[in-house]
Short mmCIF file of C-alpha atoms and ligand atoms in Angstrom, two decimals:
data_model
loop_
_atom_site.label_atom_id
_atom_site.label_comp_id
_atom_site.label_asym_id
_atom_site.label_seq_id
_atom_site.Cartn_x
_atom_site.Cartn_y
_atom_site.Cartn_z
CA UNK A 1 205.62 112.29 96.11
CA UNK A 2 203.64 109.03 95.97
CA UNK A 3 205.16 105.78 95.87
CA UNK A 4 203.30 102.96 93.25
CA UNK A 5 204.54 99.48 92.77
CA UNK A 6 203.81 98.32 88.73
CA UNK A 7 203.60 94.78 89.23
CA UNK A 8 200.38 92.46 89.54
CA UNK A 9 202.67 90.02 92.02
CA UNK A 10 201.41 89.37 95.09
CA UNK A 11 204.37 88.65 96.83
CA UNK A 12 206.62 92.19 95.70
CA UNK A 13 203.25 94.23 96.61
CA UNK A 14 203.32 92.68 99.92
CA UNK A 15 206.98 93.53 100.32
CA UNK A 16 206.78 97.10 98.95
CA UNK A 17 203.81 97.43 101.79
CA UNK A 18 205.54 96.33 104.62
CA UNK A 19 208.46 98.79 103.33
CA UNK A 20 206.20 101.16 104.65
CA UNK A 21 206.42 103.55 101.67
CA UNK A 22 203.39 102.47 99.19
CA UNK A 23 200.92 104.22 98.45
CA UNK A 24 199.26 102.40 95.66
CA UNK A 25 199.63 99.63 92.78
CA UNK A 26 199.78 100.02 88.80
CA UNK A 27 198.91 97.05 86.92
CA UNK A 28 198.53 96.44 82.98
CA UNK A 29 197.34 93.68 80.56
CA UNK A 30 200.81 92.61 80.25
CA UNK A 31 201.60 92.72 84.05
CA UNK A 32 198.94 90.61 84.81
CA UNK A 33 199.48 87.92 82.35
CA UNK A 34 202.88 87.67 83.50
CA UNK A 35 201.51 86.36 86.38
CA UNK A 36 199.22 84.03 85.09
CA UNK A 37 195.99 85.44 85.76
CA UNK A 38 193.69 85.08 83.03
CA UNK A 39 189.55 84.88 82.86
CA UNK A 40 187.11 87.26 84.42
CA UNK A 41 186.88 85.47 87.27
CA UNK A 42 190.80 85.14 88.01
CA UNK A 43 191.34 88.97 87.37
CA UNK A 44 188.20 89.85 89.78
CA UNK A 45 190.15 87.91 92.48
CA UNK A 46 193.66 89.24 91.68
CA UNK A 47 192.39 92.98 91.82
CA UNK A 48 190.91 92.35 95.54
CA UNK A 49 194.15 90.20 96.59
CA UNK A 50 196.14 93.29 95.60
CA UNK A 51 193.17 95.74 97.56
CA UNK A 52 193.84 93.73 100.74
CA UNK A 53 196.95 94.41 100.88
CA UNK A 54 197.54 98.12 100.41
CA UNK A 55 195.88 101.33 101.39
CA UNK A 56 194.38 103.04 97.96
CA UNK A 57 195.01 103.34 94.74
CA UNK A 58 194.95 100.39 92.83
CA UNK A 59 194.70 101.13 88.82
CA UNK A 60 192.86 98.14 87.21
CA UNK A 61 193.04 98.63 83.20
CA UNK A 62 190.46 98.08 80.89
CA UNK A 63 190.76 95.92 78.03
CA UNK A 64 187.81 97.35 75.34
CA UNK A 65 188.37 100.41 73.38
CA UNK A 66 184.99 101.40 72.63
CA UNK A 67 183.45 104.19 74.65
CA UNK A 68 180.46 102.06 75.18
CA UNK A 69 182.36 98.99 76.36
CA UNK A 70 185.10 100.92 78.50
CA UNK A 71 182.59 102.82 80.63
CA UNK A 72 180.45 99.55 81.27
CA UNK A 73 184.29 97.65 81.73
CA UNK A 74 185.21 100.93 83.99
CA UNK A 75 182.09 101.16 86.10
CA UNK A 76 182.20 97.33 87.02
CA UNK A 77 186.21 97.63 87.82
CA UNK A 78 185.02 100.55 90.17
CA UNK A 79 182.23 98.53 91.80
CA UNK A 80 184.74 95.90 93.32
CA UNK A 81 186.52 98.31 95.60
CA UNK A 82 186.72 101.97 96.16
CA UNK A 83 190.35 101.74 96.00
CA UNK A 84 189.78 100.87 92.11
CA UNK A 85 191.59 103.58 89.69
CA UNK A 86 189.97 102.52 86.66
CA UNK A 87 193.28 102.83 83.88
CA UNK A 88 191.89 103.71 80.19
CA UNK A 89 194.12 103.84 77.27
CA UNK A 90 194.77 107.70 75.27
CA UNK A 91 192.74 106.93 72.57
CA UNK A 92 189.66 108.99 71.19
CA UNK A 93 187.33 107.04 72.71
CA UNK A 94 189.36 106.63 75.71
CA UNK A 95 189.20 110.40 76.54
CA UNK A 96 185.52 110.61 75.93
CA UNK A 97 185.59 107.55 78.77
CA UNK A 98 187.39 109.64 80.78
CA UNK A 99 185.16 113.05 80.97
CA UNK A 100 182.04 109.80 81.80
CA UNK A 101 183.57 108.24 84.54
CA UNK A 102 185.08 111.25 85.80
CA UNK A 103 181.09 112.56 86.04
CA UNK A 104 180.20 109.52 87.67
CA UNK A 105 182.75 110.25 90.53
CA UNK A 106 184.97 107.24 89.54
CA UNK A 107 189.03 108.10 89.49
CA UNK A 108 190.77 107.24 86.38
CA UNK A 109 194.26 106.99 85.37
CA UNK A 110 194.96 107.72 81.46
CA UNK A 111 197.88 105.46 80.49
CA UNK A 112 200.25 105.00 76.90
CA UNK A 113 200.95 109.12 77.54
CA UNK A 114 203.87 110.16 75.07
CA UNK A 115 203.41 113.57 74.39
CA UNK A 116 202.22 116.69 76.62
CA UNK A 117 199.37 117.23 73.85
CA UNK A 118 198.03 113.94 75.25
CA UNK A 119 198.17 114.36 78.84
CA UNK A 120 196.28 118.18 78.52
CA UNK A 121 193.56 116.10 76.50
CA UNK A 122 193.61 113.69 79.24
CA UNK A 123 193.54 116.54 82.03
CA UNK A 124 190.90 118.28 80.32
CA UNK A 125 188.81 115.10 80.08
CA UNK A 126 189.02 115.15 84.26
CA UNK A 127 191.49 112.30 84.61
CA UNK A 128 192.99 111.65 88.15
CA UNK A 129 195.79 111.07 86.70
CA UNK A 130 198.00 110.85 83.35
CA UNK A 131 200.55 108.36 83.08
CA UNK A 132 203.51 109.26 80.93
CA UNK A 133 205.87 106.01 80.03
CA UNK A 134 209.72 107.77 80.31
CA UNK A 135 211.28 104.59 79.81
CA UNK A 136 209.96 103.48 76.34
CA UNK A 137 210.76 107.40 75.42
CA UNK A 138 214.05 106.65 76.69
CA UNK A 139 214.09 103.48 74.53
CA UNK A 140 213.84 104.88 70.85
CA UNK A 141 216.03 108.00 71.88
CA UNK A 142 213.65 110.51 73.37
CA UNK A 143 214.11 111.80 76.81
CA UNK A 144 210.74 111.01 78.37
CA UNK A 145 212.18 113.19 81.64
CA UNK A 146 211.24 116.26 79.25
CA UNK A 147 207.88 115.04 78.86
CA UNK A 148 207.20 115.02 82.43
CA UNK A 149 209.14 118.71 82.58
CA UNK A 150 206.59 120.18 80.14
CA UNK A 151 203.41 118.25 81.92
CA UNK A 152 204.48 120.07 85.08
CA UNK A 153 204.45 123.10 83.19
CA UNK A 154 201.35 122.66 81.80
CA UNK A 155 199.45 121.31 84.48
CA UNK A 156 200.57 123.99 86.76
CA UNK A 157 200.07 127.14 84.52
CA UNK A 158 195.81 126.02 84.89
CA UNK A 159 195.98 124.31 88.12
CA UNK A 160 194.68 121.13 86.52
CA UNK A 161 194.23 118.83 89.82
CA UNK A 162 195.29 115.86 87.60
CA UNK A 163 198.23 113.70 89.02
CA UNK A 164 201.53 113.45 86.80
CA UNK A 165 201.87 109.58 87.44
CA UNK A 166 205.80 108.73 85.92
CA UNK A 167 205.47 105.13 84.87
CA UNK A 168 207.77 102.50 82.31
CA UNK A 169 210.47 103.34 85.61
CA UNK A 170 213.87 101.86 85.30
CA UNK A 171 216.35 102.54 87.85
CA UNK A 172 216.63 104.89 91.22
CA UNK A 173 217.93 107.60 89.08
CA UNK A 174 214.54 107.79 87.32
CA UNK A 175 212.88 108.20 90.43
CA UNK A 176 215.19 111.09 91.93
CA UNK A 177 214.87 113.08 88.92
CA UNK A 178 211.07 112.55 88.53
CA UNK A 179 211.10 113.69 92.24
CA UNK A 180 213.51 116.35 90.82
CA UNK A 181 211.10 117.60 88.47
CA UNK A 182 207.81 117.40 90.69
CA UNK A 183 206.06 114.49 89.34
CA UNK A 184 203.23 113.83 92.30
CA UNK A 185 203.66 110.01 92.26
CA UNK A 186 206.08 107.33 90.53
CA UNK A 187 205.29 103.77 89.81
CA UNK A 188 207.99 101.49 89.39
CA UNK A 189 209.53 97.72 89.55
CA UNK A 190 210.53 97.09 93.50
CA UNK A 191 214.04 97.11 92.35
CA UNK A 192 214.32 100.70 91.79
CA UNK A 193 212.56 101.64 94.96
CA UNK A 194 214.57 99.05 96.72
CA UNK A 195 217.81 100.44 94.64
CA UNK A 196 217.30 103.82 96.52
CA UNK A 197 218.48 102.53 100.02
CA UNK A 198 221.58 101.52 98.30
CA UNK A 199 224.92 102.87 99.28
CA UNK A 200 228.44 101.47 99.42
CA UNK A 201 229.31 104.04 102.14
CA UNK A 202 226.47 103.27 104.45
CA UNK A 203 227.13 100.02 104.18
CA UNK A 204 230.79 100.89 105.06
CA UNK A 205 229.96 103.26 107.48
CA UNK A 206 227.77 100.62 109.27
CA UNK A 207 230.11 98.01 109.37
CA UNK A 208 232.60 100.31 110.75
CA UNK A 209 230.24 101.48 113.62
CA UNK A 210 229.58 97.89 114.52
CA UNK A 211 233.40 96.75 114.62
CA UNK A 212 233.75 99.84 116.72
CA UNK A 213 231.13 98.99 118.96
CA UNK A 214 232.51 95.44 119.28
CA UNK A 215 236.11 96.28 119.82
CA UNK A 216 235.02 99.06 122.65
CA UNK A 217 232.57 95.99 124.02
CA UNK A 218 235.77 93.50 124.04
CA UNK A 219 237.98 96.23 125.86
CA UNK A 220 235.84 96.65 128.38
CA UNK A 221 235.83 93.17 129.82
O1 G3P B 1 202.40 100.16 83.81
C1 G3P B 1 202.81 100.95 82.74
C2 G3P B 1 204.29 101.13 82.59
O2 G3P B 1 204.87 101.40 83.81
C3 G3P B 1 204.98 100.08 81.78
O3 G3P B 1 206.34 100.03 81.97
O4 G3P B 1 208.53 98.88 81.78
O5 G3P B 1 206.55 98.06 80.45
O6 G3P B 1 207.67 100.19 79.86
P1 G3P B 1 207.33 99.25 80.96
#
């Protein structure tokens, strides 16, 4: 499974990266204002910060939602850096955006997926990969892990090569049970990648191995 950080800051990108476990970088309209970055010119800059720092796969969204305007939005996104994933919304126009790029040999990442109807649409139209949001399912009551159950399904019964990318993450336990489930990549807040190195008995264990060590160390003298 591939690891993607969903942040637009610098700083926890960097971190994730030296981790050694990234493999890419979601970002949104919200994600990047939350970091400031307004204007053309700014977001230009902020996408290429983020492609120095990691491998591949960094999905730049588009903000039109006109065929017309997305594919001239998506095609300049893709000209920055090959490591562009050029993110388009599930709308009508979106999907039509999707099968264009896609025949243009740019990779594109349909996000706002809530229902499997959606992400067949999405695999149909060629996307690299469909981005279900389980947390906001979560949110009003749904269980979005069932959405990514039924995309698996789906996706495997025609061999669509299109991604299952579980995004809106919230904890470790999302992770393990996407993993669970066979979702090829998760993207997610560094806390909950962080969160899965956590345990109270490895950090017991360790500090038990060190006093050992010590008190084996002092004896010896
Ligand atoms: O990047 C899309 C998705 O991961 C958003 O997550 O937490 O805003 O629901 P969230």
């Amino acid at each position: 499974m591939k690891f993607f950080i969903d942040t637009a800051n610098l700083d926890q990108i960097k971190e994730a990266q030296d981790l050694g476990v990234l493999d890419g970088v979601t970002t949104n309209p919200t994600l990047m204002a939350k970091e400031g970055i307004t204007g053309e010119a700014n977001v230009t800059a902020h996408y290429l910060a983020i492609c120095d720092i990691v491998d591949d796969n960094v999905s730049a969204e588009v903000i039109s939602t006109t065929y017309d305007e997305m594919i001239k939005e998506g095609e300049a996104l893709a000209k920055l850096n090959p490591k562009i994933v050029v993110k388009i919304p599930m709308i009508k126009d979106g999907v039509k955006a999707i099968k264009y790029l896609t025949s243009k040999g740019i990779r594109t990442n349909c996000t706002l997926i809530f229902s499997a109807g959606q992400a067949l649409l999405a695999a149909k139209a060629g996307a690299s990969y469909v981005s279900p949001f389980l947390g906001r399912l979560d949110d009003i009551g749904n269980d979005g892990l069932n959405l990514i159950e039924d995309i698996r399904l789906i996706f495997d019964n025609y061999e669509y090569p299109t991604e299952i990318l579980a995004a809106s993450i919230r904890s470790p336990l999302h992770i393990i049970n996407c993993a669970k489930l066979g979702a090829d990549v998760i993207t997610s807040p560094l806390s909950a990648i962080v969160g899965l190195l956590k345990h109270p008995l490895t950090d017991s264990g360790l500090a038990q191995f060190l006093a050992d060590h010590d008190k084996a160390a002092k004896a010896a003298l």
